[in-house]
Short mmCIF file of C-alpha atoms in Angstrom, two decimals:
data_model
loop_
_atom_site.label_atom_id
_atom_site.label_comp_id
_atom_site.label_asym_id
_atom_site.label_seq_id
_atom_site.Cartn_x
_atom_site.Cartn_y
_atom_site.Cartn_z
CA MET A 1 94.38 103.64 114.12
CA THR A 2 94.85 100.09 115.16
CA VAL A 3 95.40 97.41 112.99
CA VAL A 4 94.19 93.69 114.07
CA SER A 5 94.79 90.59 111.88
CA PRO A 6 92.96 87.80 113.11
CA SER A 7 93.57 85.75 109.93
CA PRO A 8 95.45 85.57 107.07
CA ASN A 9 92.55 86.39 104.79
CA SER A 10 91.49 89.53 106.67
CA LEU A 11 92.70 93.00 108.55
CA THR A 12 90.85 94.66 110.56
CA LEU A 13 91.21 98.73 111.05
CA ARG A 14 90.28 100.70 113.67
CA ARG A 15 90.04 104.24 113.58
CA CYS A 16 89.81 107.22 115.91
CA LYS A 17 86.58 109.45 115.37
CA LEU A 18 85.59 112.54 117.03
CA ILE A 19 82.19 114.35 116.49
CA ALA A 20 82.34 118.19 117.72
CA THR A 21 78.98 119.88 118.35
CA GLY A 22 78.90 123.51 117.49
CA ALA A 23 76.88 126.28 119.37
CA ASP A 24 74.26 125.97 116.61
CA GLY A 25 73.92 122.33 117.66
CA GLY A 26 75.60 121.34 114.24
CA ALA A 27 77.87 118.26 114.17
CA THR A 28 81.18 118.06 112.87
CA GLU A 29 82.89 114.58 112.50
CA TYR A 30 86.84 113.70 112.17
CA ILE A 31 88.21 110.56 111.07
CA PHE A 32 91.82 109.96 111.57
CA ASP A 33 93.76 107.35 109.87
CA GLN A 34 97.08 107.80 111.67
CA PRO A 35 98.22 106.11 114.72
CA ILE A 36 98.75 109.52 116.91
CA VAL A 37 96.24 112.38 116.89
CA THR A 38 97.07 115.61 118.27
CA LEU A 39 94.68 117.97 119.73
CA GLY A 40 95.22 121.83 120.52
CA ALA A 41 95.07 125.34 119.46
CA LEU A 42 98.09 125.74 116.93
CA GLU A 43 97.77 124.46 113.08
CA ASP A 44 100.25 121.77 113.18
CA ASN A 45 97.87 119.68 115.40
CA ASP A 46 95.76 117.15 113.82
CA LEU A 47 92.79 118.68 115.02
CA VAL A 48 92.79 122.31 115.52
CA LEU A 49 90.48 123.71 118.38
CA ASP A 50 89.34 127.44 117.90
CA ASP A 51 88.82 127.68 121.77
CA ASP A 52 90.79 130.23 124.01
CA ARG A 53 90.57 128.09 127.02
CA VAL A 54 92.55 125.12 125.13
CA SER A 55 96.50 124.90 124.95
CA ARG A 56 98.65 125.09 122.01
CA HIS A 57 99.02 121.43 121.96
CA HIS A 58 96.82 120.22 124.75
CA ALA A 59 96.30 116.66 124.19
CA ARG A 60 96.68 113.42 122.02
CA ILE A 61 95.14 109.95 121.53
CA PHE A 62 96.86 106.93 120.18
CA GLY A 63 96.29 103.18 119.54
CA ASP A 64 97.55 100.60 121.97
CA GLY A 65 96.55 97.42 120.84
CA GLU A 66 93.28 97.18 119.97
CA ALA A 67 92.11 100.22 122.25
CA PHE A 68 92.72 103.98 122.66
CA LEU A 69 94.21 106.13 125.28
CA ILE A 70 94.13 109.90 125.60
CA GLU A 71 96.90 111.65 127.01
CA ASP A 72 96.91 115.16 128.78
CA LEU A 73 100.00 117.29 127.51
CA ARG A 74 100.62 119.17 130.39
CA SER A 75 97.47 121.65 129.17
CA ALA A 76 96.80 124.61 131.35
CA THR A 77 93.12 123.65 131.98
CA GLY A 78 93.23 119.92 131.89
CA THR A 79 91.89 117.26 129.66
CA TYR A 80 88.36 115.41 131.00
CA VAL A 81 87.03 111.87 130.09
CA ASP A 82 83.15 111.73 131.12
CA ARG A 83 83.81 114.88 133.26
CA VAL A 84 86.86 113.09 135.14
CA ARG A 85 90.17 114.86 134.91
CA VAL A 86 92.63 112.69 133.58
CA ARG A 87 96.42 112.52 132.54
CA GLU A 88 96.18 109.66 130.89
CA ALA A 89 92.88 107.31 130.33
CA TRP A 90 91.61 104.54 128.40
CA LEU A 91 88.60 105.70 125.72
CA ARG A 92 85.59 104.12 125.25
CA SER A 93 83.13 104.39 122.05
CA GLY A 94 80.70 106.59 123.14
CA CYS A 95 82.58 108.54 126.00
CA THR A 96 83.24 112.57 126.02
CA VAL A 97 86.20 114.29 125.92
CA ARG A 98 86.76 117.72 127.36
CA LEU A 99 89.39 120.31 126.68
CA GLY A 100 88.86 123.67 127.67
CA GLY A 101 85.45 124.58 126.67
CA THR A 102 85.33 122.18 124.02
CA THR A 103 83.13 118.87 124.15
CA LEU A 104 83.88 115.62 121.78
CA ARG A 105 82.42 112.57 121.48
CA PHE A 106 84.58 109.61 121.08
CA SER A 107 83.94 106.40 118.98
CA VAL A 108 85.94 103.76 117.14
CA VAL A 109 85.24 103.21 113.39
CA THR A 110 86.19 99.51 112.68
CA GLU A 111 86.20 98.22 109.06
CA LYS A 112 87.06 94.76 107.99
CA LEU A 113 89.46 94.43 104.90
CA ASP A 114 89.52 91.83 102.81
CA LEU A 115 93.04 90.07 102.03
CA ARG A 116 92.36 87.51 99.46
CA PRO A 117 95.03 87.29 96.94
CA ARG A 118 94.64 89.37 94.16
CA ALA A 119 93.92 88.42 90.63
CA ASP A 120 96.77 90.58 89.05
CA GLY A 121 100.06 89.34 89.61
CA GLN A 122 101.64 92.78 89.85
CA LEU A 123 101.04 95.75 92.08
CA GLY A 124 103.55 98.92 90.91
CA ALA A 125 107.11 97.42 91.11
CA LEU A 126 105.78 94.27 93.14
CA VAL A 127 105.92 91.26 90.69
CA GLY A 128 104.39 87.60 91.31
CA GLN A 129 102.17 84.95 90.09
CA SER A 130 102.45 82.96 93.55
CA GLU A 131 99.42 82.89 96.16
CA SER A 132 101.93 84.42 99.18
CA MET A 133 102.77 87.22 96.78
CA ARG A 134 99.33 88.20 95.39
CA ARG A 135 97.91 88.14 99.03
CA LEU A 136 100.96 90.51 100.25
CA MET A 137 99.89 92.75 97.27
CA ALA A 138 96.56 92.63 98.69
CA ALA A 139 97.88 93.65 102.16
CA VAL A 140 99.97 96.50 100.57
CA GLU A 141 97.00 97.71 98.46
CA LYS A 142 94.67 97.95 101.64
CA VAL A 143 97.18 99.39 104.05
CA ALA A 144 99.02 101.87 101.94
CA PRO A 145 96.29 104.52 102.02
CA THR A 146 95.97 104.44 105.83
CA GLY A 147 98.97 105.85 107.15
CA ALA A 148 100.05 103.05 109.43
CA THR A 149 103.43 102.29 110.69
CA VAL A 150 104.53 99.02 108.81
CA VAL A 151 107.08 96.65 109.87
CA LEU A 152 108.25 94.48 106.70
CA GLU A 153 109.99 91.19 107.89
CA GLY A 154 112.03 88.96 105.72
CA GLU A 155 115.19 87.51 104.26
CA THR A 156 117.98 89.71 102.83
CA GLY A 157 117.32 90.28 99.30
CA THR A 158 113.38 89.73 98.98
CA GLY A 159 112.61 93.33 98.17
CA LYS A 160 111.60 94.89 101.57
CA GLU A 161 112.90 98.16 100.07
CA VAL A 162 110.37 97.87 96.84
CA VAL A 163 107.26 96.97 99.17
CA ALA A 164 108.08 100.15 101.23
CA ARG A 165 108.40 102.24 97.81
CA THR A 166 104.91 100.70 96.81
CA LEU A 167 103.32 101.85 100.17
CA HIS A 168 104.62 105.18 100.03
CA HIS A 169 103.61 105.52 95.90
CA LEU A 170 100.25 104.17 96.80
CA SER A 171 99.57 106.52 99.94
CA PRO A 172 98.58 110.25 99.83
CA ARG A 173 102.17 110.87 100.71
CA ALA A 174 103.35 109.59 97.04
CA ASN A 175 104.31 113.42 96.17
CA GLN A 176 106.42 114.07 99.08
CA PRO A 177 109.65 112.95 100.20
CA PHE A 178 110.69 109.12 100.36
CA ILE A 179 113.69 108.83 102.71
CA VAL A 180 115.84 105.81 103.09
CA PHE A 181 118.16 105.18 105.99
CA ASP A 182 119.87 101.76 106.65
CA CYS A 183 120.52 101.20 110.21
CA SER A 184 123.33 98.95 109.74
CA ALA A 185 125.56 100.84 107.18
CA VAL A 186 126.15 103.86 109.76
CA GLN A 187 128.17 103.80 112.58
CA GLN A 188 125.70 103.87 115.97
CA ASN A 189 127.53 106.85 117.34
CA LEU A 190 126.38 109.02 114.05
CA ILE A 191 123.20 107.53 113.65
CA GLU A 192 121.07 109.85 116.05
CA SER A 193 122.77 112.87 114.29
CA GLU A 194 121.80 111.64 111.00
CA LEU A 195 118.10 110.84 111.98
CA PHE A 196 117.37 114.00 114.15
CA GLY A 197 119.97 116.28 112.93
CA HIS A 198 122.43 118.23 114.93
CA GLU A 199 123.12 122.00 115.86
CA LYS A 200 126.63 123.84 115.40
CA GLY A 201 129.11 122.78 118.08
CA SER A 202 127.25 120.07 119.28
CA PHE A 203 130.37 117.67 119.02
CA THR A 204 133.59 117.59 117.52
CA GLY A 205 133.31 118.00 113.85
CA ALA A 206 129.54 119.56 113.85
CA LEU A 207 130.72 122.79 112.17
CA ALA A 208 127.16 123.64 110.97
CA THR A 209 123.66 123.14 111.95
CA ARG A 210 122.28 120.11 109.82
CA GLN A 211 118.76 118.81 109.62
CA GLY A 212 118.03 115.21 110.09
CA LEU A 213 116.14 112.62 108.11
CA PHE A 214 113.02 113.03 110.13
CA GLU A 215 112.89 116.99 108.91
CA LEU A 216 113.94 116.04 105.45
CA ALA A 217 111.03 113.38 105.43
CA HIS A 218 108.31 115.87 106.66
CA GLY A 219 105.34 115.29 104.92
CA GLY A 220 106.62 112.08 103.23
CA THR A 221 107.87 108.73 104.42
CA LEU A 222 111.10 107.63 106.37
CA PHE A 223 112.20 103.89 105.74
CA LEU A 224 114.36 102.71 108.31
CA ASP A 225 115.83 99.71 106.78
CA GLU A 226 117.43 97.03 109.02
CA VAL A 227 115.95 98.54 112.18
CA GLY A 228 116.65 95.32 114.15
CA GLU A 229 120.50 96.41 114.27
CA LEU A 230 119.67 99.66 116.29
CA ALA A 231 121.45 100.06 119.42
CA LEU A 232 119.39 99.79 122.61
CA ASP A 233 120.16 103.45 123.83
CA LEU A 234 119.04 104.86 120.62
CA GLN A 235 115.58 102.83 120.34
CA PRO A 236 114.02 105.20 123.10
CA LYS A 237 114.67 108.16 120.83
CA LEU A 238 113.13 106.80 118.00
CA LEU A 239 110.01 105.80 120.13
CA ARG A 240 109.57 108.91 121.46
CA ALA A 241 109.75 110.47 118.17
CA LEU A 242 107.13 107.95 116.99
CA GLU A 243 104.89 108.74 120.13
CA THR A 244 105.41 112.66 120.21
CA ARG A 245 106.09 113.17 116.76
CA GLU A 246 108.53 115.62 117.41
CA ILE A 247 112.34 115.50 117.72
CA ARG A 248 115.18 117.66 119.31
CA ARG A 249 118.39 118.02 117.15
CA VAL A 250 121.58 116.56 119.13
CA GLY A 251 122.86 119.75 120.91
CA GLY A 252 119.47 121.40 120.81
CA ASN A 253 116.51 122.21 123.06
CA ARG A 254 113.77 123.01 120.88
CA PRO A 255 111.08 120.69 119.63
CA ILE A 256 110.54 120.23 116.24
CA GLN A 257 107.13 118.82 115.16
CA ILE A 258 107.08 116.20 112.33
CA ASN A 259 104.32 114.67 110.16
CA VAL A 260 106.30 111.65 108.89
CA ARG A 261 104.92 108.05 108.43
CA VAL A 262 107.62 105.48 109.15
CA LEU A 263 108.03 102.08 107.65
CA ALA A 264 110.54 99.83 108.88
CA ALA A 265 112.20 96.98 107.60
CA THR A 266 114.34 93.82 109.24
CA ASN A 267 115.60 90.54 108.48
CA ARG A 268 115.66 89.55 112.20
CA ASP A 269 112.94 87.87 114.25
CA LEU A 270 112.24 91.15 116.20
CA ARG A 271 109.99 89.14 118.81
CA ALA A 272 113.00 86.92 119.66
CA GLU A 273 114.97 89.90 119.65
CA VAL A 274 112.61 91.38 122.19
CA LYS A 275 113.02 88.37 124.42
CA ALA A 276 116.59 88.43 124.30
CA GLY A 277 116.58 91.99 125.40
CA ARG A 278 118.33 93.35 122.34
CA PHE A 279 114.91 95.24 121.34
CA ARG A 280 112.46 97.11 123.45
CA GLU A 281 109.39 95.76 123.62
CA ASP A 282 107.32 99.05 123.32
CA LEU A 283 108.99 100.00 120.30
CA PHE A 284 108.37 96.83 118.67
CA TYR A 285 104.39 97.43 119.33
CA ARG A 286 104.78 100.91 118.05
CA LEU A 287 106.34 100.15 114.80
CA GLY A 288 104.52 96.76 114.30
CA VAL A 289 101.15 98.52 113.89
CA VAL A 290 101.13 96.58 110.95
CA ARG A 291 103.63 93.37 110.12
CA LEU A 292 104.34 92.11 106.61
CA HIS A 293 106.24 89.18 106.04
CA LEU A 294 107.72 88.82 102.49
CA PRO A 295 108.33 85.04 101.52
CA PRO A 296 111.57 83.97 100.39
CA LEU A 297 111.82 83.19 96.65
CA ARG A 298 112.57 79.23 97.13
CA GLU A 299 109.36 79.15 98.72
CA ARG A 300 107.53 80.86 95.63
CA ARG A 301 109.72 79.26 92.50
CA GLU A 302 106.62 79.78 90.46
CA ASP A 303 107.75 83.60 90.43
CA ILE A 304 111.12 83.22 89.10
CA ARG A 305 110.35 83.27 85.61
CA PHE A 306 107.81 86.33 85.70
CA LEU A 307 110.52 88.08 88.07
CA ALA A 308 113.07 87.11 85.52
CA GLU A 309 111.00 88.32 82.62
CA HIS A 310 110.25 91.52 84.25
CA MET A 311 113.72 92.36 84.87
CA LEU A 312 114.53 91.77 81.06
CA ARG A 313 111.74 94.18 80.02
CA ASN A 314 112.50 96.97 82.57
CA GLY A 315 116.06 96.69 83.17
CA ALA A 316 118.37 99.52 81.74
CA PHE A 317 121.12 96.50 81.37
CA ASN A 318 118.92 95.30 78.85
CA ARG A 319 118.78 98.15 76.57
CA GLY A 320 120.80 99.02 73.19
CA GLY A 321 123.85 96.86 72.18
CA PRO A 322 125.46 96.39 68.66
CA GLY A 323 122.98 96.35 66.07
CA GLN A 324 120.14 97.55 67.82
CA LYS A 325 118.01 99.51 65.82
CA ASP A 326 115.69 100.56 69.02
CA PRO A 327 117.99 101.85 71.94
CA THR A 328 114.88 101.97 74.25
CA SER A 329 113.60 98.19 73.09
CA PRO A 330 114.85 94.71 75.52
CA ARG A 331 117.86 93.28 73.94
CA VAL A 332 117.35 90.07 74.89
CA LYS A 333 113.54 89.03 74.60
CA GLY A 334 113.40 85.86 76.84
CA ILE A 335 115.03 82.86 78.62
CA SER A 336 115.44 79.42 77.06
CA GLN A 337 113.82 76.16 78.78
CA ASP A 338 116.99 74.79 79.81
CA ALA A 339 118.09 78.00 81.23
CA LEU A 340 114.84 78.51 83.05
CA GLN A 341 115.04 75.25 84.39
CA LEU A 342 118.24 75.83 86.30
CA LEU A 343 116.67 79.17 87.61
CA HIS A 344 113.93 76.94 89.16
CA ASP A 345 116.02 74.73 90.72
CA HIS A 346 118.61 76.97 92.24
CA ASP A 347 118.08 77.64 96.51
CA TRP A 348 118.27 81.55 95.82
CA PRO A 349 120.07 82.34 99.29
CA GLY A 350 120.18 86.30 97.75
CA ASN A 351 116.56 85.94 97.00
CA VAL A 352 115.24 88.58 94.24
CA ARG A 353 118.09 90.53 94.56
CA GLU A 354 120.50 87.51 93.74
CA LEU A 355 118.18 86.69 90.73
CA GLY A 356 118.67 90.86 89.39
CA ASN A 357 122.16 90.05 89.62
CA ILE A 358 122.32 86.83 87.66
CA VAL A 359 119.88 88.08 85.20
CA GLU A 360 122.26 91.16 84.50
CA ARG A 361 125.14 89.25 84.29
CA ALA A 362 123.69 86.60 81.97
CA CYS A 363 122.40 89.48 79.64
CA SER A 364 126.04 90.75 79.30
CA PHE A 365 127.30 87.19 78.39
CA ALA A 366 124.16 86.56 75.53
CA ASP A 367 124.88 86.72 72.09
CA GLY A 368 121.12 85.98 70.99
CA ASP A 369 117.67 87.17 72.06
CA LEU A 370 117.33 84.19 74.84
CA LEU A 371 119.38 83.66 77.57
CA GLN A 372 120.91 80.35 77.14
CA VAL A 373 122.60 77.69 79.47
CA ASP A 374 126.00 79.11 79.10
CA ASP A 375 125.13 82.70 79.74
CA LEU A 376 124.59 81.41 83.75
CA PRO A 377 127.31 81.77 86.00
CA GLU A 378 128.64 78.39 87.47
CA SER A 379 127.08 78.72 90.73
CA ILE A 380 123.40 78.14 88.76
CA ARG A 381 125.30 75.59 86.13
CA GLY A 382 126.77 73.36 88.96
CA VAL A 383 130.47 72.54 89.28
CA ASP A 384 130.60 70.64 85.67
CA GLY A 385 127.73 72.43 84.22
CA PRO A 386 124.55 70.93 83.17
CA ARG A 387 125.46 69.87 79.78
CA ARG A 388 128.00 67.77 81.47
CA ARG A 389 126.16 65.86 83.43
CA GLU A 390 123.37 65.31 80.75
CA ASP A 391 125.15 64.78 77.81
CA PRO A 392 127.09 61.42 77.38
CA HIS A 393 128.73 62.41 73.90
CA LEU A 394 131.06 65.13 75.93
CA PRO A 395 134.59 63.68 76.59
CA THR A 396 135.30 63.21 80.09
CA GLU A 397 139.17 63.27 79.89
CA PRO A 398 141.49 66.18 79.51
CA LEU A 399 141.75 67.15 75.67
CA ALA A 400 145.18 67.53 73.89
CA PRO A 401 145.53 70.51 71.63
CA PRO A 402 143.36 70.04 68.20
CA THR A 403 145.97 68.90 65.37
CA PRO A 404 145.47 71.37 62.54
CA GLY A 405 143.74 70.09 59.54
CA THR A 406 141.79 67.71 61.45
CA ASN A 407 138.01 67.50 62.55
CA ALA A 408 138.75 68.25 66.34
CA VAL A 409 135.49 69.07 67.15
CA PRO A 410 133.28 66.02 66.21
CA ILE A 411 129.39 66.81 64.70
CA HIS A 412 126.58 64.87 66.75
CA ALA A 413 124.03 64.51 64.25
CA ASP A 414 121.89 62.19 66.47
CA LEU A 415 121.09 65.07 68.76
CA ASN A 416 118.64 67.82 67.81
CA PHE A 417 120.06 71.15 66.32
CA ARG A 418 120.23 73.06 69.86
CA ASP A 419 121.77 70.18 71.81
CA ALA A 420 124.31 69.71 68.67
CA LYS A 421 124.94 73.31 69.02
CA GLU A 422 125.43 73.53 72.50
CA ASN A 423 127.82 70.47 72.28
CA TRP A 424 129.79 71.81 69.34
CA LEU A 425 130.31 74.99 71.41
CA GLY A 426 131.44 73.42 74.65
CA THR A 427 133.78 71.02 72.70
CA PHE A 428 135.26 74.13 71.17
CA GLU A 429 135.58 75.97 74.32
CA ARG A 430 137.57 73.10 75.94
CA ASP A 431 140.12 72.60 73.00
CA TYR A 432 140.58 76.24 72.43
CA LEU A 433 141.63 76.77 76.42
CA ALA A 434 143.69 73.66 76.10
CA ALA A 435 145.55 74.92 73.34
CA VAL A 436 146.01 78.13 74.33
CA LEU A 437 147.35 76.98 77.91
CA THR A 438 149.52 74.51 76.19
CA ARG A 439 151.15 77.41 74.00
CA HIS A 440 152.17 79.25 77.13
CA GLY A 441 152.91 76.13 79.14
CA GLY A 442 150.34 76.43 81.59
CA ASN A 443 150.80 80.47 82.40
CA LEU A 444 147.36 81.53 83.13
CA SER A 445 148.09 85.12 82.84
CA GLN A 446 149.96 84.70 79.20
CA ALA A 447 147.20 82.58 78.31
CA ALA A 448 144.37 84.93 79.12
CA ARG A 449 146.34 87.87 77.57
CA ASP A 450 146.70 86.14 74.26
CA ALA A 451 143.16 85.01 73.84
CA ASP A 452 142.05 88.28 74.86
CA VAL A 453 139.89 87.43 77.71
CA ASP A 454 139.80 88.66 81.20
CA ARG A 455 141.92 86.62 83.41
CA LYS A 456 139.43 85.69 86.06
CA HIS A 457 136.82 84.74 83.54
CA PHE A 458 139.55 82.43 81.75
CA ARG A 459 140.56 80.77 85.08
CA ARG A 460 136.71 80.09 85.54
CA LEU A 461 136.53 78.78 81.88
CA ALA A 462 139.54 76.84 82.89
CA ARG A 463 138.40 75.17 86.26
CA LYS A 464 135.21 74.43 84.42
CA TYR A 465 136.97 72.05 82.15
CA ASN A 466 139.43 70.76 84.98
CA LEU A 467 142.35 72.19 82.74
CA VAL A 468 143.62 74.11 86.24
CA ALA A 469 143.68 73.15 89.76
CA GLY A 470 140.87 74.10 91.41
CA LYS A 471 136.51 74.03 91.22
CA PRO A 472 134.54 76.69 89.56
CA GLY A 473 133.00 77.85 92.66
CA ASP A 474 136.39 78.40 94.32
CA ASP A 475 137.33 82.13 94.64
CA ASP A 476 139.47 83.69 91.91
CA GLU A 477 142.11 84.94 94.33
#
């Protein structure tokens, strides 16, 4: 199968169709979704031919761009296209292919898929109301059942593994293994063994024969994360596995047939990597049958609210807690408008992964059923915190420790209840920290221990109110 994307609104699938005519004149039609179709006498071929003159693995047909080629696999009786024996040849619709005594008619089935944005803002674990995400969901829904190799491109943290899992769960392989391999997390000299396995004694430390991930993913999906990090000397071996659908273990000579759908992801521009000579062009085209781009979170800010609420509803970190009658229901129900505005204004260099970490962290600080501004980290609130920038009633000079018996925290009745409460809490927090630090002569460790607060958290709070040197965004150590 080849895939062509002439416009962002459509996707054209070209599938291989073979028609076999039996001795009785009846025709049997075969249509294949996979990018490589093998033909031969053994049962592990995609099209098994019951013909004594057909070799065990006779030939294969594969897509190359918008066209199809057939390659003879060193068969005993040869492969013929329109009565001409070939080693490799382009196929055109209507031509005949003869293997041994079997003649097949080849044609291309073309299907144009509409990729207009989905009306629904959720597909599996994918969530978003923006047009770019709903268009991505439409592409995932259409491509998932086809078996096409897919490359997912986008910045770190945009959710490429979530898209890969969705592709797998919506495919006919959903009940088979889904194996993840991060090409950047393993030493380059060990990647070949991880992917293809090794035989006992093939290198120092190989104390037993071991299956590789391609074998473990047989029948299912192998997700290669950060494939752009793969060393040049390993890329031909991956290309061969994709083209021939067979692998050899390190130190082994026996080819092992595999039936695996490969999905890949990268935060690099693979086209630029090809031009720079760091990524093979043939592997780029073999992997990129379909290329899907995941937009960064800063380009789809309208999704922030839906993503955050989805995380609160489904996150295990938001279950249970003191006084929670139902341990399965979310403890925090939503986000205040002020906190949501701060999330909306953030640049999100870490994308959805960063949002997930911040929501989880905020839940651990939240006292009520809504996430508030004070529950968010300093990186979201800014150096001085949003209330300090907005509220003229908050003092700007360092406060002296409160005098016992006096009203050290003023009440501003001219504010609405929420703002007055946040004002009061902010002033109390500053007064309390100043008093504890004064009591211990500015010793941060003793003050934190006396307040029964983690030292790093105490330092962040003290920096927030300019009670110690440094800025809230500085490293703690």
